[in-house]
Coordinates of C-alpha atoms in Angstrom, one line a residue:
M1 CA 36.8 8.3 -16.8
D2 CA 39.1 10.3 -14.5
K3 CA 36.7 12.4 -12.5
H4 CA 34.4 11.0 -9.8
P5 CA 30.7 11.7 -10.6
S6 CA 30.4 14.0 -7.5
A7 CA 33.1 16.3 -9.0
I8 CA 31.0 17.1 -12.2
K9 CA 27.4 17.7 -13.0
P10 CA 25.2 14.7 -14.0
E11 CA 24.9 16.1 -17.6
S12 CA 28.7 15.9 -18.0
W13 CA 28.9 12.5 -16.3
L14 CA 26.4 11.1 -18.8
V15 CA 28.6 12.2 -21.7
S16 CA 32.0 11.2 -20.3
A17 CA 31.5 8.2 -18.1
G18 CA 32.6 4.7 -19.3
R19 CA 35.1 6.1 -21.8
S20 CA 38.8 5.2 -21.7
S21 CA 41.4 7.9 -21.2
E22 CA 44.3 5.8 -22.5
P23 CA 46.2 7.2 -25.4
G24 CA 45.2 5.4 -28.6
A25 CA 42.0 4.0 -27.1
P26 CA 38.8 4.4 -29.0
L27 CA 36.9 7.5 -28.1
N28 CA 33.5 5.7 -27.9
V29 CA 32.8 2.6 -25.8
P30 CA 33.6 -0.4 -27.9
L31 CA 31.1 -3.1 -28.6
V32 CA 32.8 -6.3 -27.3
P33 CA 30.9 -9.3 -28.6
A34 CA 32.8 -12.0 -26.6
S35 CA 31.6 -14.8 -24.4
N36 CA 35.0 -15.7 -23.2
F37 CA 38.5 -14.2 -22.9
I38 CA 42.1 -15.4 -22.9
L39 CA 42.8 -16.6 -19.4
G40 CA 45.4 -15.0 -17.2
T41 CA 43.4 -12.1 -15.7
E42 CA 40.3 -11.8 -13.6
R43 CA 38.1 -11.9 -16.7
G44 CA 37.5 -15.3 -18.1
Y45 CA 33.9 -15.9 -19.0
S46 CA 31.4 -13.1 -19.6
R47 CA 28.4 -14.6 -17.7
D48 CA 30.6 -14.5 -14.5
D49 CA 33.0 -11.7 -15.2
A50 CA 31.0 -9.3 -17.5
T51 CA 32.4 -7.5 -20.6
P52 CA 33.9 -4.0 -21.0
T53 CA 30.6 -3.0 -22.7
W54 CA 28.5 -4.0 -19.7
E55 CA 30.9 -2.3 -17.4
A56 CA 30.6 0.9 -19.2
L57 CA 26.8 0.9 -18.8
E58 CA 27.3 0.1 -15.1
E59 CA 29.7 3.0 -14.7
V60 CA 27.3 5.4 -16.3
V61 CA 24.2 4.4 -14.3
G62 CA 26.1 3.7 -11.1
G63 CA 27.6 7.1 -11.1
L64 CA 24.2 8.8 -11.6
E65 CA 22.6 6.7 -8.9
A66 CA 25.6 7.2 -6.5
G67 CA 26.3 3.5 -6.0
R68 CA 27.6 0.3 -7.7
A69 CA 25.5 -0.9 -10.6
L70 CA 24.8 -4.2 -12.2
A71 CA 23.4 -4.5 -15.7
F72 CA 20.8 -7.1 -16.6
A73 CA 19.0 -8.5 -19.6
S74 CA 15.8 -6.5 -18.8
G75 CA 14.3 -4.4 -16.1
M76 CA 12.3 -7.5 -14.9
A77 CA 15.5 -9.5 -14.7
A78 CA 17.0 -6.9 -12.4
I79 CA 13.8 -6.9 -10.3
A80 CA 13.7 -10.7 -10.1
A81 CA 17.3 -10.6 -8.8
V82 CA 16.2 -8.5 -5.9
F83 CA 13.2 -10.7 -5.1
D84 CA 15.7 -13.6 -5.4
Q85 CA 17.3 -12.4 -2.1
L86 CA 14.2 -13.2 -0.1
S87 CA 14.0 -16.2 2.2
A88 CA 11.1 -18.5 2.4
G89 CA 8.2 -16.9 4.3
A90 CA 9.3 -13.4 3.7
V91 CA 6.9 -10.4 3.8
V92 CA 6.7 -8.1 0.7
A93 CA 5.2 -4.7 0.9
L94 CA 4.0 -3.6 -2.5
P95 CA 2.2 -0.5 -3.8
D96 CA -1.4 -1.0 -4.9
D97 CA -0.5 0.8 -8.2
C98 CA 2.7 -0.5 -9.8
Y99 CA 4.1 -2.1 -12.9
Q100 CA 2.1 -5.2 -13.7
G101 CA 5.3 -7.3 -14.2
V102 CA 6.2 -6.6 -10.5
A103 CA 2.7 -7.3 -9.3
G104 CA 2.7 -10.6 -11.3
L105 CA 6.1 -11.7 -10.0
A106 CA 4.9 -11.0 -6.4
A107 CA 1.6 -12.8 -6.9
A108 CA 3.3 -15.8 -8.5
G109 CA 5.7 -16.1 -5.5
A110 CA 2.9 -15.8 -3.1
E111 CA 0.9 -18.5 -4.8
R112 CA 3.8 -20.9 -4.4
G113 CA 4.2 -20.0 -0.7
R114 CA 7.5 -18.2 -1.2
W115 CA 6.3 -15.0 0.5
T116 CA 3.3 -13.1 1.5
V117 CA 2.3 -9.8 0.0
Q118 CA 0.9 -6.6 1.6
R119 CA -0.5 -3.9 -0.8
L120 CA -0.4 -0.3 0.3
A121 CA -1.4 3.0 -1.3
L122 CA 1.8 4.8 -2.3
D123 CA 0.8 8.0 -0.6
D124 CA 0.1 6.2 2.7
T125 CA 3.4 7.3 4.2
A126 CA 2.4 6.2 7.7
G127 CA 1.5 2.8 6.5
W128 CA 4.8 2.4 4.7
I129 CA 6.7 3.5 7.8
R130 CA 4.9 0.8 9.8
A131 CA 5.6 -1.8 7.0
C132 CA 9.3 -1.0 7.3
A133 CA 9.3 -2.5 10.8
T134 CA 7.8 -5.9 9.6
A135 CA 8.5 -6.4 5.9
D136 CA 11.5 -8.1 4.5
L137 CA 11.2 -6.2 1.1
I138 CA 9.7 -2.8 0.9
W139 CA 9.1 -2.2 -2.8
L140 CA 8.4 1.3 -3.9
E141 CA 7.8 2.6 -7.4
S142 CA 7.8 6.4 -7.6
P143 CA 6.3 7.9 -9.6
S144 CA 4.0 4.9 -9.9
N145 CA 2.9 3.3 -13.1
P146 CA 0.5 4.4 -14.4
L147 CA -1.2 6.6 -11.8
L148 CA 2.0 8.6 -11.1
A149 CA 1.7 8.7 -7.4
V150 CA 4.9 10.0 -5.7
A151 CA 6.1 8.4 -2.5
D152 CA 7.7 10.3 0.3
L153 CA 11.0 8.5 -0.1
E154 CA 12.7 10.8 2.3
A155 CA 10.4 9.7 5.2
I156 CA 10.0 6.1 4.2
C157 CA 13.7 5.3 3.6
A158 CA 14.6 7.0 6.9
A159 CA 12.2 4.9 8.9
P160 CA 13.4 2.1 11.2
R161 CA 13.3 -1.1 9.4
K162 CA 13.4 -4.8 10.2
P163 CA 17.0 -6.1 10.4
G164 CA 18.1 -7.2 6.9
A165 CA 15.1 -5.6 5.2
I166 CA 15.6 -4.3 1.7
V167 CA 14.1 -1.0 0.6
A168 CA 13.9 -1.2 -3.2
V169 CA 12.8 1.7 -5.4
D170 CA 11.9 1.4 -9.0
N171 CA 13.3 4.7 -10.3
T172 CA 12.5 4.2 -13.9
F173 CA 9.9 7.0 -14.4
A174 CA 11.9 9.6 -12.4
T175 CA 15.3 8.5 -13.8
P176 CA 18.5 9.2 -11.8
L177 CA 18.4 12.8 -13.0
N178 CA 15.2 13.6 -11.1
Q179 CA 15.6 11.3 -8.1
Q180 CA 18.4 9.4 -6.4
P181 CA 16.8 6.9 -4.0
L182 CA 20.1 5.8 -2.5
E183 CA 20.7 9.3 -1.3
F184 CA 17.4 9.0 0.7
G185 CA 18.6 5.8 2.3
A186 CA 17.1 3.1 -0.1
T187 CA 19.0 -0.2 -0.3
V188 CA 18.7 -0.6 -4.0
S189 CA 17.5 1.5 -7.0
L190 CA 16.2 -0.1 -10.1
Q191 CA 16.1 1.2 -13.7
S192 CA 14.5 -0.3 -16.7
A193 CA 17.2 0.9 -19.1
T194 CA 14.7 -0.1 -21.9
K195 CA 13.0 3.2 -21.1
F196 CA 14.7 6.5 -20.5
I197 CA 18.3 5.3 -20.3
G198 CA 18.2 3.8 -23.8
G199 CA 15.6 6.2 -25.0
H200 CA 15.1 4.9 -28.5
S201 CA 12.8 1.9 -28.2
D202 CA 15.5 -0.4 -29.6
L203 CA 16.7 -2.5 -26.6
L204 CA 15.9 -4.4 -23.5
A205 CA 18.1 -3.9 -20.4
G206 CA 17.9 -3.3 -16.7
V207 CA 20.2 -2.0 -14.0
A208 CA 20.2 -2.5 -10.2
T209 CA 22.3 -0.1 -8.1
T210 CA 23.2 -0.3 -4.4
R211 CA 25.8 0.9 -1.9
D212 CA 25.5 -2.3 0.2
D213 CA 28.5 -4.5 -0.7
A214 CA 26.9 -7.8 0.5
L215 CA 23.7 -7.1 -1.5
Y216 CA 25.8 -6.1 -4.6
H217 CA 27.6 -9.5 -4.6
A218 CA 24.3 -11.4 -3.8
I219 CA 22.5 -9.7 -6.7
R220 CA 25.5 -10.3 -9.0
T221 CA 25.5 -14.0 -8.0
S222 CA 21.8 -14.2 -8.9
R223 CA 22.6 -12.6 -12.3
E224 CA 25.2 -15.2 -12.9
L225 CA 23.3 -18.3 -11.7
N226 CA 20.1 -17.3 -13.5
G227 CA 21.9 -16.2 -16.7
A228 CA 20.2 -12.8 -16.7
T229 CA 23.1 -11.1 -18.4
P230 CA 22.6 -8.2 -20.9
G231 CA 23.4 -8.6 -24.6
T232 CA 26.5 -6.8 -25.7
L233 CA 24.7 -4.9 -28.4
E234 CA 21.9 -3.9 -26.0
A235 CA 24.5 -2.6 -23.4
W236 CA 26.3 -0.7 -26.1
L237 CA 23.0 0.9 -27.3
A238 CA 22.1 1.8 -23.7
V239 CA 25.4 3.6 -23.2
R240 CA 24.9 5.4 -26.5
G241 CA 21.4 6.4 -25.6
A242 CA 22.3 7.5 -22.1
R243 CA 24.6 10.2 -23.6
T244 CA 21.6 12.3 -24.5
L245 CA 19.4 11.5 -21.5
A246 CA 19.7 14.9 -19.9
I247 CA 18.7 16.9 -23.0
R248 CA 15.9 14.4 -23.9
L249 CA 14.4 14.5 -20.5
Q250 CA 14.6 18.2 -20.2
R251 CA 12.8 18.7 -23.5
A252 CA 10.2 16.0 -22.8
Q253 CA 9.2 17.1 -19.3
E254 CA 9.0 20.7 -20.4
T255 CA 6.5 19.6 -23.1
A256 CA 4.7 17.3 -20.7
M257 CA 3.9 20.2 -18.4
V258 CA 2.4 22.2 -21.4
L259 CA 0.3 19.2 -22.5
A260 CA -0.8 18.4 -18.9
E261 CA -2.1 21.9 -18.4
R262 CA -3.9 21.9 -21.7
L263 CA -5.4 18.5 -21.1
E264 CA -6.6 19.6 -17.7
A265 CA -8.5 22.4 -19.3
H266 CA -9.9 20.2 -22.1
P267 CA -13.8 19.9 -22.0
L268 CA -13.6 16.2 -22.9
V269 CA -11.0 15.3 -20.3
E270 CA -12.2 14.2 -16.9
R271 CA -9.0 14.1 -14.9
V272 CA -5.2 14.6 -15.5
R273 CA -2.6 12.8 -13.4
Y274 CA 0.8 14.6 -13.6
P275 CA 3.0 15.3 -10.6
G276 CA 3.7 18.8 -11.8
L277 CA 0.1 19.9 -11.6
P278 CA -1.1 21.5 -8.3
S279 CA -4.2 19.3 -8.6
H280 CA -2.2 16.1 -8.4
P281 CA -2.7 14.4 -5.0
T282 CA 1.0 14.0 -4.3
H283 CA 2.1 17.3 -5.9
A284 CA 3.5 18.7 -2.7
T285 CA 5.6 15.5 -2.1
A286 CA 6.8 15.6 -5.7
R287 CA 8.0 19.2 -5.4
R288 CA 10.0 18.1 -2.3
V289 CA 11.6 14.9 -3.5
L290 CA 11.8 15.2 -7.3
R291 CA 14.1 17.5 -9.2
G292 CA 11.7 17.4 -12.2
F293 CA 8.2 16.0 -12.8
G294 CA 9.0 13.7 -15.6
S295 CA 7.5 13.1 -19.0
I296 CA 4.6 10.7 -18.3
I297 CA 1.0 11.9 -18.2
S298 CA -2.0 9.8 -17.4
F299 CA -5.4 11.2 -18.2
E300 CA -9.0 10.0 -18.1
L301 CA -11.6 10.9 -20.8
R302 CA -15.2 11.9 -20.2
G303 CA -16.4 8.6 -21.6
G304 CA -15.7 4.9 -21.5
A305 CA -13.2 2.4 -22.9
E306 CA -14.5 2.7 -26.5
F307 CA -13.9 6.4 -26.5
A308 CA -10.4 6.0 -25.2
D309 CA -9.6 3.3 -27.7
A310 CA -10.8 5.5 -30.5
V311 CA -8.5 8.3 -29.4
C312 CA -5.6 5.9 -29.5
R313 CA -6.5 4.9 -33.0
G314 CA -7.0 8.6 -34.0
V315 CA -3.5 9.9 -33.1
G316 CA -0.9 10.2 -35.8
L317 CA 2.2 11.9 -34.5
V318 CA 1.7 10.2 -31.2
R319 CA 2.2 6.4 -31.6
H320 CA -0.3 3.9 -30.3
A321 CA 2.3 1.7 -28.5
T322 CA 3.3 0.5 -25.1
S323 CA 6.4 1.4 -23.1
V324 CA 7.7 4.9 -22.2
G325 CA 10.8 7.1 -22.2
A326 CA 11.7 7.2 -25.8
V327 CA 12.3 10.1 -28.3
E328 CA 8.9 9.4 -29.8
S329 CA 5.6 10.0 -27.9
T330 CA 3.5 6.9 -27.3
M331 CA 0.1 6.4 -25.8
E332 CA -2.0 3.4 -24.7
R333 CA -5.1 2.5 -22.7
R334 CA -3.6 0.8 -19.7
A335 CA -6.8 -0.9 -18.4
A336 CA -6.8 -3.0 -21.6
I337 CA -3.7 -4.8 -20.4
P338 CA -4.3 -8.0 -18.2
G339 CA -3.8 -7.3 -14.5
Q340 CA -4.7 -3.6 -14.8
T341 CA -8.4 -3.9 -14.0
H342 CA -8.0 -1.5 -11.0
L343 CA -7.5 1.3 -13.4
P344 CA -10.2 3.6 -14.7
P345 CA -11.4 2.2 -18.1
S346 CA -10.8 5.5 -20.0
L347 CA -7.3 6.2 -18.6
L348 CA -4.7 6.8 -21.2
R349 CA -1.0 6.8 -20.4
L350 CA 1.0 9.2 -22.5
S351 CA 4.8 9.1 -22.7
V352 CA 5.9 12.5 -24.1
G353 CA 8.8 12.4 -26.5
I354 CA 10.9 15.2 -27.9
E355 CA 8.6 16.3 -30.7
D356 CA 7.4 19.9 -31.0
A357 CA 4.9 20.7 -28.2
E358 CA 2.4 22.4 -30.5
D359 CA 2.4 19.5 -33.0
L360 CA 1.8 17.1 -30.2
W361 CA -1.1 19.1 -28.8
A362 CA -2.7 19.5 -32.2
D363 CA -2.5 15.7 -32.7
L364 CA -4.0 14.9 -29.3
D365 CA -6.8 17.5 -29.5
Q366 CA -7.9 16.5 -32.9
A367 CA -8.0 12.8 -31.9
I368 CA -10.0 13.5 -28.8
R369 CA -12.5 15.7 -30.6
A370 CA -12.9 13.3 -33.5
A371 CA -13.5 10.3 -31.3
A372 CA -16.0 12.1 -29.0
P373 CA -19.2 10.1 -28.6

């Protein structure tokens, strides 16, 4: 790739990054299934030195996030590498609503005495600013999973922080197209490339991106020592999927707005949580810090868990499955998952794909009405 990402639009970067410009080179990023290489250059063993396929993924995401990226075996592997930087007795500030894997990792470390954990509401900007002065890791997830609260990253990342503190932002739901945490001053931005980057429900991968050279090398060392390296096929699939991220996200979030507005007006829906709706508690913040509102909707039904489960069983075009960010729409009742008991029992998380908006609405509406008590 000849052009720096700042010289072209993100949509063009997604298509062009990671490709070779050498005459005779393959147009597409090659799949390099090699664990080791002929000695004589800096690349000898893939766990330590990466492969050209991983590096292509790192170039694509790093350019979008405006930093240096490191690819991992999964989003949780990237997250664990950040937590791995904490010293014994560290203080972790964590949102009260966040991905259950992160909450579980933080709780497990606290139980072993590795660190202490403070939980804060994501919209408590003043509380987060205070936490920056005392916490060693300020962990933000914006929009949050699954209540879709949006943090004021601009204010929090600019706040004075404890020397050596890490401000980490899980940017998976926003994607680097809608939000660039490093531009606000975050130390590291995380992506579960399993979701929007890959976009086809066919891989596990994660990416951590930073501008801090010391942190970059420390996270890379954690990846090497813990063996948290991505598979070559997975990295190749993630690069291939990323090529269409811009058009997938545009279509999906346009449809998400249509569905969110209709769900909000539905007589059997109690509440809709979508950052693009004026009724959303952090809508004003979302308008200021996000370039787009994303394609995830959470909504509560006027009934209990059984009603919500019946709706999940009743959809056809929408798939009853976990995870988000793929071409197909998926939906699940999040409170049914261990560790999510803080959620309303009837809350459904809908990940909107690229299907026709009217077909999706017809499917949702019939499922809700058919399952009504």
